[in-house]
């Protein structure tokens, strides 16, 4: 883990003892959409660098950073150092990554900005030729960039120099891509639900970038989002983006190949390299969907293909529910598209909810299944939630702050719609089997309500570097198991501590990062009727984290846990045992060993003896209380009671005398 420390005057922050971060030097021209840029300086050489400050709620692509570290030979911004830093401008810890400072400007100053169009020879020499080896290098490392766009490409130096790709690691993949740079499936998904994708998606984005440079800006700036989707579906991406722009045959060829809407038919890197080498390939023609004989109307708009109808219904969910109730979609497919097989799939997906006036959740699920039947490759969709099947967990991370999308995610997983999406695919991929198992586990988490499960567990289990979003840890950046206890120690040392060090987020985060935490601890922490068991389970839970990380030395956290164990001490009935338990807890807390602390409070032998002694004391107390009550009521002076007691006493005395006499006679006889 990288470390940071502030200079005495607060002007610099040391990162890994080799780089000085400069919080006073703001560099807005180098901002990424999800990260602000500041100055940085290499200590040994004095070279000017820049540092990007990540958002506290999003997981950066740290695995990609590790694969690209110091890859200076490729024309791409790659991080040279990264870690967690105390960042004064943000008032807390942040994940930071240091990059070489670009020497030139962006090709497009900002998304949507207009600029002087490029000539074809400029695009070839300054963009395609230097970027193609970068894409080859990324593919060899099994990395996708997913942030190729005109405003994320820099000039290497002067205006006539070649280009270099910007960073792609400070936010989840494809989150910041304008929809124009995404294939149809990406346009239909939420920004956070596009996923890491494939090399073909980067090639498509390169094709769109070429189209933007030729047009001097967004070639579709006059079209709204729905119109862009409709045009790409019915005309194809090439016709939509290029229109009637006059191109040379070689440029037309490369753009037709890169902008092919069918991923399997799109140009590969090998095709692009052949084209750069002078080999001419046959121009690819777009594979357009079957156009119906008559349109299907959604909110007054006519749509002519199954894919277009699905896209329209996904953005107008109430219209989809109404279509399910009318039960006319399968009829339109049968008559307009003459596709009996698709009509049967649509009718089956609509199911028993068609015409129903009740069960909104049932109808929502039916709409989702109908969309899968109409457009199988499209994202998994339920109301506003839309995600590529590989990026469901990522979509939850990016859009976790939206309560409606969280609810839609939960309903989707509970209804096993991801598994239904996999079943609906006409072409299965090899990884679908693993995805199915993953969604089964996700369903298991969502079906359990205790802390450590639920939607919070899905958030951390399926986003490896997701920072913990617990309000308890506000100001701390906790993304790995080793970060948790030090953060809680800092909170405990501050003196401003909450009621408990564990909430649903902390519990879910720890369970996702630390394998082997027993389920019984989760159930015990949820037992509000037994505060003794609840507090003990918290101590044992954190002890499991400490065991996993091998860390030690948390005196303030231990003292905090010791105070929480007060109900455990108070549960002892015997004063001496209570005092002994308090002393044992205090001694264990001083050691900073959370497991020893939990064991000191949880002595089953002592507790069993205490319970046994308490039961005996209660019985004795009850007997004495009864006698006192009898004395106070005068029952002991009642003649009948005196006669009874006299008989009992005389019988006892007679028995004793008889026994003594018999013993005496026996002794005399023997002697």
PDB file of C-alpha atoms in Angstrom, residues 350-563:
ATOM      1  CA  UNK A 350     -45.331 -11.920 -21.374  1.00  0.00           C
ATOM      2  CA  UNK A 351     -46.766 -14.934 -19.571  1.00  0.00           C
ATOM      3  CA  UNK A 352     -49.682 -14.858 -17.173  1.00  0.00           C
ATOM      4  CA  UNK A 353     -49.254 -11.156 -16.355  1.00  0.00           C
ATOM      5  CA  UNK A 354     -50.852 -10.110 -19.644  1.00  0.00           C
ATOM      6  CA  UNK A 355     -54.182  -8.428 -18.927  1.00  0.00           C
ATOM      7  CA  UNK A 356     -53.603  -8.546 -15.174  1.00  0.00           C
ATOM      8  CA  UNK A 357     -54.632  -5.487 -13.175  1.00  0.00           C
ATOM      9  CA  UNK A 358     -52.571  -6.459 -10.138  1.00  0.00           C
ATOM     10  CA  UNK A 359     -48.988  -7.293  -9.400  1.00  0.00           C
ATOM     11  CA  UNK A 360     -46.837  -4.381 -10.581  1.00  0.00           C
ATOM     12  CA  UNK A 361     -43.643  -6.314  -9.853  1.00  0.00           C
ATOM     13  CA  UNK A 362     -44.930  -9.242 -11.904  1.00  0.00           C
ATOM     14  CA  UNK A 363     -45.681  -6.972 -14.868  1.00  0.00           C
ATOM     15  CA  UNK A 364     -42.264  -5.282 -14.575  1.00  0.00           C
ATOM     16  CA  UNK A 365     -40.552  -8.651 -14.746  1.00  0.00           C
ATOM     17  CA  UNK A 366     -42.707  -9.591 -17.734  1.00  0.00           C
ATOM     18  CA  UNK A 367     -41.645  -6.414 -19.558  1.00  0.00           C
ATOM     19  CA  UNK A 368     -38.007  -7.245 -18.843  1.00  0.00           C
ATOM     20  CA  UNK A 369     -38.425 -10.736 -20.293  1.00  0.00           C
ATOM     21  CA  UNK A 370     -40.238  -9.396 -23.360  1.00  0.00           C
ATOM     22  CA  UNK A 371     -37.346  -6.996 -24.029  1.00  0.00           C
ATOM     23  CA  UNK A 372     -34.950  -9.952 -23.831  1.00  0.00           C
ATOM     24  CA  UNK A 373     -37.044 -11.814 -26.412  1.00  0.00           C
ATOM     25  CA  UNK A 374     -37.265  -8.818 -28.766  1.00  0.00           C
ATOM     26  CA  UNK A 375     -33.553  -7.917 -28.550  1.00  0.00           C
ATOM     27  CA  UNK A 376     -31.438 -10.710 -26.982  1.00  0.00           C
ATOM     28  CA  UNK A 377     -27.995  -8.978 -27.225  1.00  0.00           C
ATOM     29  CA  UNK A 378     -29.280  -5.796 -25.569  1.00  0.00           C
ATOM     30  CA  UNK A 379     -28.514  -5.041 -21.918  1.00  0.00           C
ATOM     31  CA  UNK A 380     -30.369  -6.611 -19.020  1.00  0.00           C
ATOM     32  CA  UNK A 381     -33.116  -4.106 -18.193  1.00  0.00           C
ATOM     33  CA  UNK A 382     -35.651  -3.559 -15.415  1.00  0.00           C
ATOM     34  CA  UNK A 383     -37.275  -0.136 -15.213  1.00  0.00           C
ATOM     35  CA  UNK A 384     -34.371   2.352 -15.112  1.00  0.00           C
ATOM     36  CA  UNK A 385     -31.692  -0.267 -14.498  1.00  0.00           C
ATOM     37  CA  UNK A 386     -29.886  -1.320 -17.689  1.00  0.00           C
ATOM     38  CA  UNK A 387     -26.581  -3.159 -17.736  1.00  0.00           C
ATOM     39  CA  UNK A 388     -24.465  -5.436 -19.832  1.00  0.00           C
ATOM     40  CA  UNK A 389     -24.590  -8.900 -18.308  1.00  0.00           C
ATOM     41  CA  UNK A 390     -20.874  -8.690 -17.442  1.00  0.00           C
ATOM     42  CA  UNK A 391     -21.263  -5.354 -15.658  1.00  0.00           C
ATOM     43  CA  UNK A 392     -24.249  -5.809 -13.323  1.00  0.00           C
ATOM     44  CA  UNK A 393     -22.071  -5.436 -10.232  1.00  0.00           C
ATOM     45  CA  UNK A 394     -20.280  -2.429 -11.724  1.00  0.00           C
ATOM     46  CA  UNK A 395     -23.615  -0.755 -12.496  1.00  0.00           C
ATOM     47  CA  UNK A 396     -24.622  -1.175  -8.856  1.00  0.00           C
ATOM     48  CA  UNK A 397     -21.385   0.505  -7.777  1.00  0.00           C
ATOM     49  CA  UNK A 398     -21.633   3.504 -10.103  1.00  0.00           C
ATOM     50  CA  UNK A 399     -25.339   4.107  -9.497  1.00  0.00           C
ATOM     51  CA  UNK A 400     -25.558   3.033  -5.853  1.00  0.00           C
ATOM     52  CA  UNK A 401     -26.599   6.537  -4.785  1.00  0.00           C
ATOM     53  CA  UNK A 402     -29.847   6.273  -6.779  1.00  0.00           C
ATOM     54  CA  UNK A 403     -32.478   4.658  -4.531  1.00  0.00           C
ATOM     55  CA  UNK A 404     -34.741   3.702  -7.462  1.00  0.00           C
ATOM     56  CA  UNK A 405     -31.913   1.916  -9.262  1.00  0.00           C
ATOM     57  CA  UNK A 406     -30.918   0.126  -6.048  1.00  0.00           C
ATOM     58  CA  UNK A 407     -34.464  -1.137  -5.685  1.00  0.00           C
ATOM     59  CA  UNK A 408     -34.605  -2.206  -9.328  1.00  0.00           C
ATOM     60  CA  UNK A 409     -31.308  -4.060  -8.890  1.00  0.00           C
ATOM     61  CA  UNK A 410     -32.648  -5.918  -5.855  1.00  0.00           C
ATOM     62  CA  UNK A 411     -35.872  -6.915  -7.616  1.00  0.00           C
ATOM     63  CA  UNK A 412     -33.934  -8.003 -10.688  1.00  0.00           C
ATOM     64  CA  UNK A 413     -31.630 -10.289  -8.701  1.00  0.00           C
ATOM     65  CA  UNK A 414     -34.458 -11.666  -6.547  1.00  0.00           C
ATOM     66  CA  UNK A 415     -36.453 -12.523  -9.669  1.00  0.00           C
ATOM     67  CA  UNK A 416     -33.376 -14.201 -11.235  1.00  0.00           C
ATOM     68  CA  UNK A 417     -33.648 -12.065 -14.355  1.00  0.00           C
ATOM     69  CA  UNK A 418     -29.888 -12.319 -15.064  1.00  0.00           C
ATOM     70  CA  UNK A 419     -30.263 -16.092 -15.340  1.00  0.00           C
ATOM     71  CA  UNK A 420     -33.260 -15.553 -17.626  1.00  0.00           C
ATOM     72  CA  UNK A 421     -31.145 -13.246 -19.817  1.00  0.00           C
ATOM     73  CA  UNK A 422     -28.520 -15.968 -20.166  1.00  0.00           C
ATOM     74  CA  UNK A 423     -31.213 -18.469 -21.141  1.00  0.00           C
ATOM     75  CA  UNK A 424     -32.562 -16.082 -23.796  1.00  0.00           C
ATOM     76  CA  UNK A 425     -29.299 -15.772 -25.721  1.00  0.00           C
ATOM     77  CA  UNK A 426     -29.260 -17.247 -29.189  1.00  0.00           C
ATOM     78  CA  UNK A 427     -25.449 -17.455 -29.074  1.00  0.00           C
ATOM     79  CA  UNK A 428     -23.870 -18.610 -25.820  1.00  0.00           C
ATOM     80  CA  UNK A 429     -20.383 -17.541 -24.711  1.00  0.00           C
ATOM     81  CA  UNK A 430     -17.985 -19.754 -22.804  1.00  0.00           C
ATOM     82  CA  UNK A 431     -18.095 -17.502 -19.742  1.00  0.00           C
ATOM     83  CA  UNK A 432     -21.869 -17.736 -19.371  1.00  0.00           C
ATOM     84  CA  UNK A 433     -21.538 -20.752 -17.083  1.00  0.00           C
ATOM     85  CA  UNK A 434     -19.401 -18.826 -14.608  1.00  0.00           C
ATOM     86  CA  UNK A 435     -21.754 -15.855 -14.827  1.00  0.00           C
ATOM     87  CA  UNK A 436     -24.697 -18.071 -13.939  1.00  0.00           C
ATOM     88  CA  UNK A 437     -22.931 -19.327 -10.814  1.00  0.00           C
ATOM     89  CA  UNK A 438     -22.050 -15.766  -9.896  1.00  0.00           C
ATOM     90  CA  UNK A 439     -25.675 -14.652 -10.169  1.00  0.00           C
ATOM     91  CA  UNK A 440     -26.824 -17.619  -8.093  1.00  0.00           C
ATOM     92  CA  UNK A 441     -24.485 -16.462  -5.307  1.00  0.00           C
ATOM     93  CA  UNK A 442     -25.745 -12.893  -5.759  1.00  0.00           C
ATOM     94  CA  UNK A 443     -29.306 -14.159  -5.333  1.00  0.00           C
ATOM     95  CA  UNK A 444     -28.259 -15.958  -2.138  1.00  0.00           C
ATOM     96  CA  UNK A 445     -26.857 -12.715  -0.702  1.00  0.00           C
ATOM     97  CA  UNK A 446     -29.988 -10.764  -1.616  1.00  0.00           C
ATOM     98  CA  UNK A 447     -32.255 -13.347   0.010  1.00  0.00           C
ATOM     99  CA  UNK A 448     -30.623 -12.785   3.424  1.00  0.00           C
ATOM    100  CA  UNK A 449     -31.413  -9.670   5.440  1.00  0.00           C
ATOM    101  CA  UNK A 450     -28.790  -9.738   8.198  1.00  0.00           C
ATOM    102  CA  UNK A 451     -25.766  -7.430   8.222  1.00  0.00           C
ATOM    103  CA  UNK A 452     -23.029  -8.797   5.984  1.00  0.00           C
ATOM    104  CA  UNK A 453     -25.518  -9.797   3.294  1.00  0.00           C
ATOM    105  CA  UNK A 454     -28.120  -7.983   1.229  1.00  0.00           C
ATOM    106  CA  UNK A 455     -27.408  -5.395  -1.442  1.00  0.00           C
ATOM    107  CA  UNK A 456     -24.364  -4.110   0.448  1.00  0.00           C
ATOM    108  CA  UNK A 457     -22.690  -7.509   0.144  1.00  0.00           C
ATOM    109  CA  UNK A 458     -23.346  -7.520  -3.613  1.00  0.00           C
ATOM    110  CA  UNK A 459     -21.785  -4.058  -3.848  1.00  0.00           C
ATOM    111  CA  UNK A 460     -18.465  -5.140  -2.323  1.00  0.00           C
ATOM    112  CA  UNK A 461     -18.401  -8.762  -3.471  1.00  0.00           C
ATOM    113  CA  UNK A 462     -18.657  -7.838  -7.158  1.00  0.00           C
ATOM    114  CA  UNK A 463     -16.458  -4.712  -7.131  1.00  0.00           C
ATOM    115  CA  UNK A 464     -12.979  -5.718  -6.032  1.00  0.00           C
ATOM    116  CA  UNK A 465     -11.660  -2.227  -5.302  1.00  0.00           C
ATOM    117  CA  UNK A 466     -14.905  -0.598  -4.172  1.00  0.00           C
ATOM    118  CA  UNK A 467     -14.195   1.714  -1.203  1.00  0.00           C
ATOM    119  CA  UNK A 468     -16.403   1.187   1.837  1.00  0.00           C
ATOM    120  CA  UNK A 469     -19.315   3.643   1.837  1.00  0.00           C
ATOM    121  CA  UNK A 470     -20.090   3.410   5.550  1.00  0.00           C
ATOM    122  CA  UNK A 471     -20.850   6.769   7.201  1.00  0.00           C
ATOM    123  CA  UNK A 472     -18.692   5.527  10.090  1.00  0.00           C
ATOM    124  CA  UNK A 473     -15.623   5.722   7.835  1.00  0.00           C
ATOM    125  CA  UNK A 474     -16.342   9.150   6.348  1.00  0.00           C
ATOM    126  CA  UNK A 475     -13.038  10.835   5.590  1.00  0.00           C
ATOM    127  CA  UNK A 476     -11.156   7.524   5.335  1.00  0.00           C
ATOM    128  CA  UNK A 477     -10.557   5.657   2.077  1.00  0.00           C
ATOM    129  CA  UNK A 478     -11.028   1.979   2.922  1.00  0.00           C
ATOM    130  CA  UNK A 479     -10.849  -0.324  -0.097  1.00  0.00           C
ATOM    131  CA  UNK A 480      -8.883  -3.320   1.220  1.00  0.00           C
ATOM    132  CA  UNK A 481      -9.221  -5.433   4.341  1.00  0.00           C
ATOM    133  CA  UNK A 482      -5.928  -4.053   5.689  1.00  0.00           C
ATOM    134  CA  UNK A 483      -7.391  -0.530   5.612  1.00  0.00           C
ATOM    135  CA  UNK A 484     -10.359  -1.250   7.896  1.00  0.00           C
ATOM    136  CA  UNK A 485      -8.897  -1.618  11.387  1.00  0.00           C
ATOM    137  CA  UNK A 486      -6.453   1.329  11.046  1.00  0.00           C
ATOM    138  CA  UNK A 487      -9.400   3.500   9.984  1.00  0.00           C
ATOM    139  CA  UNK A 488     -11.441   2.374  13.001  1.00  0.00           C
ATOM    140  CA  UNK A 489      -8.407   3.020  15.206  1.00  0.00           C
ATOM    141  CA  UNK A 490      -8.233   6.619  13.946  1.00  0.00           C
ATOM    142  CA  UNK A 491     -11.925   7.080  14.643  1.00  0.00           C
ATOM    143  CA  UNK A 492     -11.561   5.644  18.141  1.00  0.00           C
ATOM    144  CA  UNK A 493      -8.569   7.913  18.828  1.00  0.00           C
ATOM    145  CA  UNK A 494     -10.584  10.969  17.797  1.00  0.00           C
ATOM    146  CA  UNK A 495     -12.964  10.420  20.697  1.00  0.00           C
ATOM    147  CA  UNK A 496     -16.005  11.090  18.511  1.00  0.00           C
ATOM    148  CA  UNK A 497     -17.161   7.502  18.113  1.00  0.00           C
ATOM    149  CA  UNK A 498     -20.545   6.156  16.990  1.00  0.00           C
ATOM    150  CA  UNK A 499     -22.535   3.627  18.976  1.00  0.00           C
ATOM    151  CA  UNK A 500     -20.923   0.701  17.170  1.00  0.00           C
ATOM    152  CA  UNK A 501     -17.883   0.212  14.889  1.00  0.00           C
ATOM    153  CA  UNK A 502     -19.950  -2.024  12.599  1.00  0.00           C
ATOM    154  CA  UNK A 503     -22.901  -1.128  10.400  1.00  0.00           C
ATOM    155  CA  UNK A 504     -24.294  -2.901   7.328  1.00  0.00           C
ATOM    156  CA  UNK A 505     -21.620  -1.459   5.030  1.00  0.00           C
ATOM    157  CA  UNK A 506     -18.690  -2.315   7.305  1.00  0.00           C
ATOM    158  CA  UNK A 507     -20.057  -5.829   7.852  1.00  0.00           C
ATOM    159  CA  UNK A 508     -20.610  -6.438   4.128  1.00  0.00           C
ATOM    160  CA  UNK A 509     -17.230  -4.960   3.203  1.00  0.00           C
ATOM    161  CA  UNK A 510     -15.397  -7.144   5.732  1.00  0.00           C
ATOM    162  CA  UNK A 511     -17.265 -10.294   4.667  1.00  0.00           C
ATOM    163  CA  UNK A 512     -16.391  -9.617   1.017  1.00  0.00           C
ATOM    164  CA  UNK A 513     -12.707  -8.958   1.720  1.00  0.00           C
ATOM    165  CA  UNK A 514     -12.098 -11.476   4.524  1.00  0.00           C
ATOM    166  CA  UNK A 515     -13.007 -15.029   3.685  1.00  0.00           C
ATOM    167  CA  UNK A 516     -14.124 -17.406   6.399  1.00  0.00           C
ATOM    168  CA  UNK A 517     -16.035 -15.111   8.775  1.00  0.00           C
ATOM    169  CA  UNK A 518     -18.595 -17.490  10.364  1.00  0.00           C
ATOM    170  CA  UNK A 519     -22.250 -16.922   9.549  1.00  0.00           C
ATOM    171  CA  UNK A 520     -23.141 -17.372  13.211  1.00  0.00           C
ATOM    172  CA  UNK A 521     -21.447 -14.054  13.953  1.00  0.00           C
ATOM    173  CA  UNK A 522     -23.668 -12.325  11.411  1.00  0.00           C
ATOM    174  CA  UNK A 523     -26.776 -13.854  12.938  1.00  0.00           C
ATOM    175  CA  UNK A 524     -25.625 -12.948  16.447  1.00  0.00           C
ATOM    176  CA  UNK A 525     -24.956  -9.322  15.488  1.00  0.00           C
ATOM    177  CA  UNK A 526     -28.548  -9.110  14.262  1.00  0.00           C
ATOM    178  CA  UNK A 527     -29.929 -10.418  17.591  1.00  0.00           C
ATOM    179  CA  UNK A 528     -31.192  -7.216  19.171  1.00  0.00           C
ATOM    180  CA  UNK A 529     -32.920  -9.160  21.956  1.00  0.00           C
ATOM    181  CA  UNK A 530     -29.612 -10.384  23.389  1.00  0.00           C
ATOM    182  CA  UNK A 531     -27.223  -7.425  23.861  1.00  0.00           C
ATOM    183  CA  UNK A 532     -24.602  -9.636  25.500  1.00  0.00           C
ATOM    184  CA  UNK A 533     -24.392 -11.948  22.486  1.00  0.00           C
ATOM    185  CA  UNK A 534     -24.607  -8.991  20.108  1.00  0.00           C
ATOM    186  CA  UNK A 535     -21.614  -7.158  21.601  1.00  0.00           C
ATOM    187  CA  UNK A 536     -19.565 -10.338  21.871  1.00  0.00           C
ATOM    188  CA  UNK A 537     -20.206 -11.074  18.193  1.00  0.00           C
ATOM    189  CA  UNK A 538     -18.945  -7.584  17.242  1.00  0.00           C
ATOM    190  CA  UNK A 539     -15.702  -8.229  19.134  1.00  0.00           C
ATOM    191  CA  UNK A 540     -15.257 -11.638  17.507  1.00  0.00           C
ATOM    192  CA  UNK A 541     -16.098 -10.193  14.065  1.00  0.00           C
ATOM    193  CA  UNK A 542     -13.345  -7.578  14.257  1.00  0.00           C
ATOM    194  CA  UNK A 543     -11.030 -10.197  15.714  1.00  0.00           C
ATOM    195  CA  UNK A 544     -11.543 -12.245  12.534  1.00  0.00           C
ATOM    196  CA  UNK A 545     -10.498  -9.217  10.472  1.00  0.00           C
ATOM    197  CA  UNK A 546      -7.392  -8.792  12.630  1.00  0.00           C
ATOM    198  CA  UNK A 547      -6.551 -12.480  12.285  1.00  0.00           C
ATOM    199  CA  UNK A 548      -6.853 -12.282   8.501  1.00  0.00           C
ATOM    200  CA  UNK A 549      -4.721  -9.156   8.090  1.00  0.00           C
ATOM    201  CA  UNK A 550      -2.132 -10.076  10.737  1.00  0.00           C
ATOM    202  CA  UNK A 551      -2.180  -6.539  12.108  1.00  0.00           C
ATOM    203  CA  UNK A 552      -1.613  -5.508  15.717  1.00  0.00           C
ATOM    204  CA  UNK A 553      -1.497  -2.460  17.922  1.00  0.00           C
ATOM    205  CA  UNK A 554      -4.979  -0.966  18.104  1.00  0.00           C
ATOM    206  CA  UNK A 555      -5.206   0.373  21.680  1.00  0.00           C
ATOM    207  CA  UNK A 556      -7.952   2.936  21.031  1.00  0.00           C
ATOM    208  CA  UNK A 557     -10.087   0.495  19.058  1.00  0.00           C
ATOM    209  CA  UNK A 558      -9.606  -2.115  21.777  1.00  0.00           C
ATOM    210  CA  UNK A 559     -10.682   0.400  24.417  1.00  0.00           C
ATOM    211  CA  UNK A 560     -13.742   1.220  22.314  1.00  0.00           C
ATOM    212  CA  UNK A 561     -14.664  -2.467  22.054  1.00  0.00           C
ATOM    213  CA  UNK A 562     -14.027  -2.902  25.791  1.00  0.00           C
ATOM    214  CA  UNK A 563     -16.574  -0.179  26.533  1.00  0.00           C
TER     215      UNK A 563
END
